[in-house]
XYZ file of C-alpha atoms in Angstrom:
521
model
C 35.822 -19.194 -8.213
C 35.571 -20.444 -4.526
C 35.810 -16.918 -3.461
C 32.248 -16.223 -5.163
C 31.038 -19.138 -2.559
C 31.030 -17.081 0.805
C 29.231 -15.105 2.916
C 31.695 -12.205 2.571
C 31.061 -12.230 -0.840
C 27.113 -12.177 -0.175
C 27.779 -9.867 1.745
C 29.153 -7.370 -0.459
C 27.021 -8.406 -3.411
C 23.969 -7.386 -0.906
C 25.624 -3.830 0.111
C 26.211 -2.990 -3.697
C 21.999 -4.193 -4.367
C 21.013 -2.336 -1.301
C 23.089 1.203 -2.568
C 20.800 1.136 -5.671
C 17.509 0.395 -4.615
C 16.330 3.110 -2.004
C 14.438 5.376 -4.985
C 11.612 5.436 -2.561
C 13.568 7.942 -0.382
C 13.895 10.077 -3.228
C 10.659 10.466 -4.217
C 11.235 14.471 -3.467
C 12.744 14.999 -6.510
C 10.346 13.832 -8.690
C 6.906 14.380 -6.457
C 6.412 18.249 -7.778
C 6.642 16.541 -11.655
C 3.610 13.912 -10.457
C 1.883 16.902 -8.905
C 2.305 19.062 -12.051
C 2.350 16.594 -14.780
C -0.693 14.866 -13.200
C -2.651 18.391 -11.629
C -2.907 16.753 -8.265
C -3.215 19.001 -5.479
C -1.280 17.946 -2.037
C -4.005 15.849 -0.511
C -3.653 13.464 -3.720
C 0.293 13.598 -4.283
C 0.228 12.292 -0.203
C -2.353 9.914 -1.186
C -0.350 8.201 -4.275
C 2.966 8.216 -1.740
C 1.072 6.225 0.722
C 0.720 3.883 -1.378
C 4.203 3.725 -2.366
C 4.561 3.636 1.487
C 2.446 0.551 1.513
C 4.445 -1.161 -1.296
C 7.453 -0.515 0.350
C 6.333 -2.032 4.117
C 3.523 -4.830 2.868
C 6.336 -7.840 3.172
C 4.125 -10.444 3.799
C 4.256 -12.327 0.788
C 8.304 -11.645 0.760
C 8.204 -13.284 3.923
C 6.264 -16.254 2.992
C 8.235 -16.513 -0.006
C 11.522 -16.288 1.170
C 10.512 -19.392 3.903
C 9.269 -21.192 1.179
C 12.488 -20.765 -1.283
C 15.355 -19.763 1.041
C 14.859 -21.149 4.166
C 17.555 -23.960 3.980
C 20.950 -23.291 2.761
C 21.881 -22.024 -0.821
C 24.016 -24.255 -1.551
C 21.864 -27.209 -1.893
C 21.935 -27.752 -5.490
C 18.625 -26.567 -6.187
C 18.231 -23.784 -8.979
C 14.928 -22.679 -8.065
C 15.577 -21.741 -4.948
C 17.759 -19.475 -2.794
C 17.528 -15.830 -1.654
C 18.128 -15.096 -5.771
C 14.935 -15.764 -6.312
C 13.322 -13.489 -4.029
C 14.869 -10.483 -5.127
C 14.278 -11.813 -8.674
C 10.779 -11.101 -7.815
C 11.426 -7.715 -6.679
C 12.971 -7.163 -9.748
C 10.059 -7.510 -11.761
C 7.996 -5.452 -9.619
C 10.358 -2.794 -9.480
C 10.617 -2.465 -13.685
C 6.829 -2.174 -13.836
C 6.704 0.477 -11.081
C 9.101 2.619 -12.637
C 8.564 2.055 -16.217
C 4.951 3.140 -16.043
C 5.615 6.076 -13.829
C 7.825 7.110 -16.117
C 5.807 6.823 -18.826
C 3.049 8.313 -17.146
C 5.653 11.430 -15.956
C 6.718 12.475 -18.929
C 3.916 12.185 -21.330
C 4.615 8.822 -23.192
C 1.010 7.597 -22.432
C -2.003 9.491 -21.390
C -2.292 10.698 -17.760
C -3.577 7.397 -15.630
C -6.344 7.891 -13.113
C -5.614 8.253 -9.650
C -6.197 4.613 -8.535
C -3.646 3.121 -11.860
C -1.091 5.578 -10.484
C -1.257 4.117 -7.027
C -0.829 1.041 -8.419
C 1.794 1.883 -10.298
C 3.487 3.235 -6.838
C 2.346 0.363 -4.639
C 4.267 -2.185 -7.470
C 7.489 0.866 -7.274
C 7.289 0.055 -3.277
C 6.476 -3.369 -3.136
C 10.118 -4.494 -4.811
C 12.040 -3.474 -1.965
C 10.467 -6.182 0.730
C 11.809 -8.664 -1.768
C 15.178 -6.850 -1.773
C 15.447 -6.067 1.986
C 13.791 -9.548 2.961
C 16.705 -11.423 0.806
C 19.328 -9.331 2.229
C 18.364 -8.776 5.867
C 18.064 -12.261 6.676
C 20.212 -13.751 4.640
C 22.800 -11.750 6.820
C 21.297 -12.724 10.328
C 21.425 -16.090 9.065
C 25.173 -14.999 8.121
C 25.871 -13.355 10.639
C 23.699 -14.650 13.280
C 25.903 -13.262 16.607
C 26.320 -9.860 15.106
C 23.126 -9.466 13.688
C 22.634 -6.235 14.991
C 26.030 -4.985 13.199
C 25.093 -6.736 10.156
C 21.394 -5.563 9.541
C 22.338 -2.095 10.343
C 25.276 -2.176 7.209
C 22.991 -4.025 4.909
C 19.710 -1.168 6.074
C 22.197 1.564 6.036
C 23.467 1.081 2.634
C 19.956 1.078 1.794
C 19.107 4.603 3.568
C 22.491 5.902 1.717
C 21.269 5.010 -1.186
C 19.059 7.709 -2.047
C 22.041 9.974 -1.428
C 24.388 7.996 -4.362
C 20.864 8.067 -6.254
C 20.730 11.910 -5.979
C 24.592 11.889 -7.374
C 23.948 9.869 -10.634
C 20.223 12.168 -10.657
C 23.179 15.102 -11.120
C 25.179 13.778 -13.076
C 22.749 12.029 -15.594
C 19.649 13.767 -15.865
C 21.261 17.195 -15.183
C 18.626 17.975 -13.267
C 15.212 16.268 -14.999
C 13.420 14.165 -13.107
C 11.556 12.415 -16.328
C 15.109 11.439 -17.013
C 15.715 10.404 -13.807
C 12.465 8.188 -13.991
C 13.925 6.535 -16.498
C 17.260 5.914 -14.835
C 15.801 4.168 -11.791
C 13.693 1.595 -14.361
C 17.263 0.760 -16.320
C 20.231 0.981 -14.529
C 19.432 -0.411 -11.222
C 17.661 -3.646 -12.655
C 20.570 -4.457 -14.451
C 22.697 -3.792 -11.383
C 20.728 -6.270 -9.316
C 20.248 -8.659 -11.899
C 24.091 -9.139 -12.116
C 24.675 -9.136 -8.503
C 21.714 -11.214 -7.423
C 23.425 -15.044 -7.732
C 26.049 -14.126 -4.966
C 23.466 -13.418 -2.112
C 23.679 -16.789 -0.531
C 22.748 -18.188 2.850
C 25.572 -19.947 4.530
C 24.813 -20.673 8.068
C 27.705 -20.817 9.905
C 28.963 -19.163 12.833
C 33.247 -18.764 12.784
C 35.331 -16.649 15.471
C 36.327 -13.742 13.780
C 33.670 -12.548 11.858
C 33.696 -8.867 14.226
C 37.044 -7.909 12.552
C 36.260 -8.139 9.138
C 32.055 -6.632 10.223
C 34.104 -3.685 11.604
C 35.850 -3.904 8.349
C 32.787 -2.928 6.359
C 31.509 -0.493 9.154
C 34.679 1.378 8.503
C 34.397 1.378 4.815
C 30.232 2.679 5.294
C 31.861 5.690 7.368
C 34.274 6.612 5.209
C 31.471 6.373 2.138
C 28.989 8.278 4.543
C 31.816 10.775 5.391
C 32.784 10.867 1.627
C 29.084 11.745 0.436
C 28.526 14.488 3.060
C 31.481 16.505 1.956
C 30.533 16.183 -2.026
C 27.014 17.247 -0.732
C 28.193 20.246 1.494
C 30.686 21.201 -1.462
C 27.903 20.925 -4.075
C 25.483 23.306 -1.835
C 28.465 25.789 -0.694
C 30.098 26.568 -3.845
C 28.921 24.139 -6.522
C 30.477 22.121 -8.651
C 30.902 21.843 -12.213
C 29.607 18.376 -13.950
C 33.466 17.398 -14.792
C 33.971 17.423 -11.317
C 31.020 15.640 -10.353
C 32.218 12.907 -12.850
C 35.396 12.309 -11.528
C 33.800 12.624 -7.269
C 31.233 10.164 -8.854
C 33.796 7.555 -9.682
C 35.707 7.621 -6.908
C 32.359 6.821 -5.184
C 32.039 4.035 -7.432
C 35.883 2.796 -6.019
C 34.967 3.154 -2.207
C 31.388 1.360 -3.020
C 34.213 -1.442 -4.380
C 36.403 -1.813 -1.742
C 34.074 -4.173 0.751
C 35.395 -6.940 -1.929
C 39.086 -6.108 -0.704
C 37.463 -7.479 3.042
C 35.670 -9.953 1.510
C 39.063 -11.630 0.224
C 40.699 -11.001 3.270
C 38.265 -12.432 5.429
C 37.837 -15.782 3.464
C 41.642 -16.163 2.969
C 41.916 -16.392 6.727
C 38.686 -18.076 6.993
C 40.520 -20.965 4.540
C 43.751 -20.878 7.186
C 41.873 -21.250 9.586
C 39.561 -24.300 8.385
C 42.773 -25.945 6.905
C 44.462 -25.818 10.553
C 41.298 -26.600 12.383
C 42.229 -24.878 15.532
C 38.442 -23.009 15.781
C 35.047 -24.423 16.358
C 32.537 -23.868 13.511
C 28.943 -23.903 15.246
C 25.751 -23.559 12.843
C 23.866 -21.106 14.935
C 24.065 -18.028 17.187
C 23.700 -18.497 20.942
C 21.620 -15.770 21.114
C 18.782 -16.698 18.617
C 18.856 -20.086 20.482
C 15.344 -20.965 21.838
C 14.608 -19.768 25.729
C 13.151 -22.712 27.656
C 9.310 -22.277 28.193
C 9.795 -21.902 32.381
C 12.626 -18.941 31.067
C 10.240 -16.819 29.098
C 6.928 -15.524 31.117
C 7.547 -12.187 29.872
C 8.975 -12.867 26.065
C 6.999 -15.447 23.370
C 9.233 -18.383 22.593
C 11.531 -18.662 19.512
C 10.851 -19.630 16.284
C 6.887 -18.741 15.852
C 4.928 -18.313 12.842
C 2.952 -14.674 11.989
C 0.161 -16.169 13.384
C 1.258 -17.180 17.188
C 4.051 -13.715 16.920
C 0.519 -11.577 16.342
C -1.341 -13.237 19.622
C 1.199 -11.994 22.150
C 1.169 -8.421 23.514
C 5.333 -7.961 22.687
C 4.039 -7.621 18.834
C 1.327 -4.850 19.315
C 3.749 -3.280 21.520
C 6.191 -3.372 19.280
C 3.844 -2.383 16.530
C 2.615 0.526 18.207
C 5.881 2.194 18.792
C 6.507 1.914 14.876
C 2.983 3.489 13.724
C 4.365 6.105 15.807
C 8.314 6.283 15.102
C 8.288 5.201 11.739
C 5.157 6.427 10.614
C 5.751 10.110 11.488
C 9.511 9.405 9.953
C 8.485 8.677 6.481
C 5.585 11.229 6.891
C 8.530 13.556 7.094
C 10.797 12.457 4.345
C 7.277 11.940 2.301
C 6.644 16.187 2.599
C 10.372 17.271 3.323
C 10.408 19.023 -0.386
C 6.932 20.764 -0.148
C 8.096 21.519 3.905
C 11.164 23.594 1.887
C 9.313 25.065 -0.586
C 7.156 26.447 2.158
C 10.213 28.058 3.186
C 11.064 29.564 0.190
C 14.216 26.931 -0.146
C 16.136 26.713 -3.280
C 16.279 23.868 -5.643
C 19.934 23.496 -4.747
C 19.018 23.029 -0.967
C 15.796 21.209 -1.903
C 18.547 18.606 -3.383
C 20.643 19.021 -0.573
C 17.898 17.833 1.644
C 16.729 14.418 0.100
C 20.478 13.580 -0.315
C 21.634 14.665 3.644
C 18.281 12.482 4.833
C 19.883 9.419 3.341
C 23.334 10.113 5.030
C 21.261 10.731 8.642
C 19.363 7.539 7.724
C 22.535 5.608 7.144
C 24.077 6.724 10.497
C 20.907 5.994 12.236
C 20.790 2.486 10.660
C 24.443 1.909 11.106
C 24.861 3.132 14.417
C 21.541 1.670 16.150
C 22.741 -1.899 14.900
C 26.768 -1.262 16.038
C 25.382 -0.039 19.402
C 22.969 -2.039 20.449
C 25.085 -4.980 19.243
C 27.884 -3.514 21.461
C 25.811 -2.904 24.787
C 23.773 -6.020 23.941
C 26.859 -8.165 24.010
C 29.084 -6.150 27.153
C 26.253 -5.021 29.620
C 23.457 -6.858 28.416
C 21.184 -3.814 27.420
C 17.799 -5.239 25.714
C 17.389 -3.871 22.105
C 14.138 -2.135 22.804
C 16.192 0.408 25.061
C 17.465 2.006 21.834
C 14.051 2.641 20.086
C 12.857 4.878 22.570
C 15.886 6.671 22.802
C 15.237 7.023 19.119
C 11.605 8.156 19.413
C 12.719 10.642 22.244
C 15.124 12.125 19.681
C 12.778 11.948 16.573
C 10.182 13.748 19.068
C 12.847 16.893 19.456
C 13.257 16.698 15.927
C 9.215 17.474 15.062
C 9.950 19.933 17.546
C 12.838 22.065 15.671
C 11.243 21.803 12.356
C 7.932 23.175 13.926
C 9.663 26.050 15.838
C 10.471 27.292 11.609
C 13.272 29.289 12.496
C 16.361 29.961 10.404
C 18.652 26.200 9.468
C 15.389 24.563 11.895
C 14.811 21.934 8.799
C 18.316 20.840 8.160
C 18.847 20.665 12.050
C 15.164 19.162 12.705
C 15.739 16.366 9.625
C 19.315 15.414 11.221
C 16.978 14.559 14.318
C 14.323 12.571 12.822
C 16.695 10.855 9.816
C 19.051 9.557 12.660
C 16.162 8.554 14.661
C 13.691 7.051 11.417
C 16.472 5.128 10.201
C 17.468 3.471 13.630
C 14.133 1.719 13.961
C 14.922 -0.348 10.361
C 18.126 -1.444 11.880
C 16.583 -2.394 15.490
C 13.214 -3.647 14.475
C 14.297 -6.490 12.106
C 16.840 -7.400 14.827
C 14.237 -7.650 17.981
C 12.062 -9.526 15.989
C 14.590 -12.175 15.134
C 15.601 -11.927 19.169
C 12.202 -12.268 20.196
C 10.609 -14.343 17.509
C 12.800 -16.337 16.022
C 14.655 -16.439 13.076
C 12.778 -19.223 11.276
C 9.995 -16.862 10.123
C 11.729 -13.583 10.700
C 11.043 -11.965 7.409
C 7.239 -12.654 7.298
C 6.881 -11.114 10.910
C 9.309 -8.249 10.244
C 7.178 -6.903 7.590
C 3.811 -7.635 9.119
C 5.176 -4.907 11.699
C 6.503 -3.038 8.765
C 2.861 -2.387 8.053
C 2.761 -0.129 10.883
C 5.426 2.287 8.648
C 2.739 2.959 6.009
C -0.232 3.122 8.503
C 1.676 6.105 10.326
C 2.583 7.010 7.074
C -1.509 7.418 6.004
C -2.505 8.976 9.486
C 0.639 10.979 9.454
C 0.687 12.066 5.639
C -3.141 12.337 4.513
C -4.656 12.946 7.765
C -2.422 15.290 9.226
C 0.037 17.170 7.125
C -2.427 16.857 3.905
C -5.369 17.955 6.131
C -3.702 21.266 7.637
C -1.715 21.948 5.311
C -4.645 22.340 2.344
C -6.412 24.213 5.167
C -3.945 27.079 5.107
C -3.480 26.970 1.376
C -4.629 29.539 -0.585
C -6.763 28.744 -3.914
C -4.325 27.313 -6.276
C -3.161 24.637 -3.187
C 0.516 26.657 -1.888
C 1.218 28.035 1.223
C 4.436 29.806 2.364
C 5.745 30.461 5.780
C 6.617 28.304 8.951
C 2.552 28.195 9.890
C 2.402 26.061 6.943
C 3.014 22.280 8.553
C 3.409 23.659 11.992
C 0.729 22.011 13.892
C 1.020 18.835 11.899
C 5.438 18.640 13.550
C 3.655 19.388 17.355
C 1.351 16.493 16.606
C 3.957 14.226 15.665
C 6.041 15.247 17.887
C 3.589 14.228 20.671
C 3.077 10.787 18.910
C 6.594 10.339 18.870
C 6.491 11.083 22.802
C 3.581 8.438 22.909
C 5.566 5.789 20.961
C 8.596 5.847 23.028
C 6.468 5.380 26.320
C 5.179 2.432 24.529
C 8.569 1.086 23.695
C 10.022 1.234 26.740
C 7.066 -0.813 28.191
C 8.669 -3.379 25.775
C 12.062 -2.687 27.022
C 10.569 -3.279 31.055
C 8.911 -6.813 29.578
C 11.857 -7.670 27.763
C 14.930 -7.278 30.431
C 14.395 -11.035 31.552
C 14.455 -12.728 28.096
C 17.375 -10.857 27.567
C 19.513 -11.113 30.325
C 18.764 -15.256 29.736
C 20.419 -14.617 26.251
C 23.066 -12.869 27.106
C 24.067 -15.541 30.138
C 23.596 -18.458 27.628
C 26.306 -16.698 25.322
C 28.654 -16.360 28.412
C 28.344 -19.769 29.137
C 28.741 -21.302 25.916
């Protein structure tokens, strides 16, 4: 079908992938099985998440690879090659992860040593560069003058999809998590390897692409707005499983409908080609290359990992995401033990993994539509937004630490929104800034900075005082429990957002150039 051949339809083939692949965000529901199943105390369950942390953010070789079998256009005939293959990769990784977790979890071979279960995790982590590389800029290259919009649907799906994971966890495993172990090693795989051949590169730049991107913003809202009411109802006054059946599948229909804009948009996209009244460019104006004598505060376009780490704009950068996103997934990382401290139930234990992914997706979502918007009418630099984001992730370490009555719900509403606007923003400066050319190499050698928090944040911080207050058999009630370890990430939160806007000071020129070039063209 010629349909199947656009970037609408890549588009909505990479939404679907991304809904289904964001198990790392639940790993809440089955971390107290690993720390029963495998006696760990908390030091060594925050240990073996790390490294699911540095799976998950170690993009390197996605980077490399995508350059080296997606960096010209799909559609050139070759098999091996294409953003496919990348997430074919992924794939692979992500059945080995799971499978032998699984196995591992629920007694189907003997209990691994510490170091094979890490491995295990890093392989369970490591998928998802493959997934997000594909996806994220395969839709810049889409969607290269809404790239901001388009990252932040394609990263928001992915943060909402720990929330539609928690549904089919429900639903499926009625409340097991060696069940659900073995969910996330079959069902998504086959998922992705049906979807996979429609993610496509098509680089191309046609008037009109906003309408049908607000299109699928509308469609993420209602989904978003759809999933927070079937959590709220669930925690309120429960539901019974026929009823979660039947809200499941009409999930299922409103994760459908982006095809309905997909058809839409490439009927009028075929009008329009067929009357030729519209320019077709191949690239966006603003991911053109600055002229050297234009960019004394901003590295050049189009640089490889190695020139992007010699300029002070990436350790800035870097910096302010050790802080923001490191503290972030410290947070999501400990959110379950944080409510068992508090004497939570397993209902609202639920609750919480599942309303993080809806915070996430707003943050993701939201961060990319704004910026995008103030980027494109008052010429606001990109940077501005992340340390808005780390002021409000800072007041967010702040409620949960003050441990008074709703202060985790409220205080994970503050850092989701704020954790999951740095994956929308990041990817997007450093395609701004860098260039596009080796984006997702660069983009994930940042990303390390996310599991480096992560370790300081996790092991260092929260593991440290936490087991410090413990009593014998490694539990601690009460608000004193992680306490100190919120103030301190609160105050690196503070720290990162200074940082950040140092960016945002160095970057007002470059951007301000971009934004004129658009105008003009």
């Amino acid at each position: 079908m010629e349909i199947a051949n656009t970037k609408w339809v890549a588009a909505t083939a990479s939404m679907w992938i991304e809904s289904f692949i964001g198990a790392s965000y639940t790993f809440g529901i089955y971390s107290s099985l690993l720390k029963s199943s495998q006696s760990y105390d908390q030091s060594t369950l925050d240990t073996i998440s790390v490294y699911k942390d540095i799976g998950a953010n170690a993009g390197i070789l996605s980077g490399l690879f995508y350059t080296a079998v997606a960096s010209g256009r799909s559609g050139n005939g070759r098999f091996f090659s294409g953003p496919w293959l990348v997430i074919f990769v992924g794939l692979l990784q992500w059945l080995v992860g799971y499978g032998f977790i699984w196995m591992a979890a629920s007694g189907v071979i003997e209990p691994p040593p510490v170091a094979v279960m890490c491995l295990f995790m890093f392989f369970a982590g490591h998928c998802q560069p493959f997934f997000n590389t594909a996806i994220v800029v395969t839709a810049i290259r889409n969607f290269s003058d809404y790239g901001g919009t388009a990252v932040g649907i394609m990263k928001g799906y992915l943060g909402l999809s720990g929330a539609i994971l928690v549904q089919m966890y429900h639903i499926f495993c009625e409340g097991d998590p060696a069940n659900y172990l073995l969910l996330l090693a079959v069902v998504p795989s086959i998922f992705i390897l049906t979807m996979m051949p429609f993610v496509r590169a098509y680089d191309t730049v046609i008037p009109g692409h906003k309408k049908y991107l607000n299109g699928l913003s509308s469609i993420s809202l209602i989904v978003v707005t759809y999933l927070m009411v079937v959590i709220l109802v669930e925690n309120v006054i429960g539901m019974p499983r026929s009823m979660k059946i039947c809200s499941f599948t009409l999930l299922v229909l409103l994760l459908a409908s982006p095809l309905l804009v997909a058809v839409r948009a490439h009927n009028e996209e075929k009008e329009r080609l067929l009357s030729l009244d519209f320019p077709v460019t191949e690239r966006s104006t603003l991911l053109d290359t600055p002229k050297p004598n234009d960019v004394d505060v901003v590295t050049t376009n189009d640089m490889n990992v190695l020139e992007a780490i010699c300029t002070i704009n990436f350790w800035l950068l870097f910096l302010a995401m050790i802080c923001g996103m490191g503290s972030g997934l410290a947070t999501i990382n400990n959110i379950r033990q944080v409510g068992e401290s508090l004497r939570y139930s397993t209902v609202q234990l639920n609750s919480l993994v599942s309303l993080w992914s809806i915070w996430s997706f707003l943050g993701r979502f939201g961060a990319g539509y704004i910026s995008d918007a103030y980027l494109h009418s008052h010429g606001w630099p990109r940077p501005a937004f992340i340390t808005i984001s780390l002021v409000i992730m800072a007041l967010g370490h702040i409620v949960m630490a003050s441990g008074l009555l709703g202060s985790l719900y409220i205080g994970s509403l503050l850092v989701g929104l704020a954790y999951g606007s740095q994956w929308a923003l990041m990817p997007t400066i450093t395609s701004e800034i860098f260039g596009i050319l080796h984006m997702g190499t660069i983009f994930y050698t940042i990303g390390i900075a996310s599991p480096v928090g992560s370790y300081i944040f996790s092991v260092k911080v929260i593991g440290y005082f936490y087991d410090k207050v413990a009593s014998e058999d490694h539990s601690c009630y009460g608000s004193h429990c992680f306490r100190t370890s919120f103030v301190i990430m609160a105050v690196m939160s503070v720290l990162g957002s200074l940082i950040s806007f140092v960016l945002f000071l160095r970057a007002k020129k470059f951007y301000a150039t971009l934004v004129a070039k658009r105008i003009l063209k």
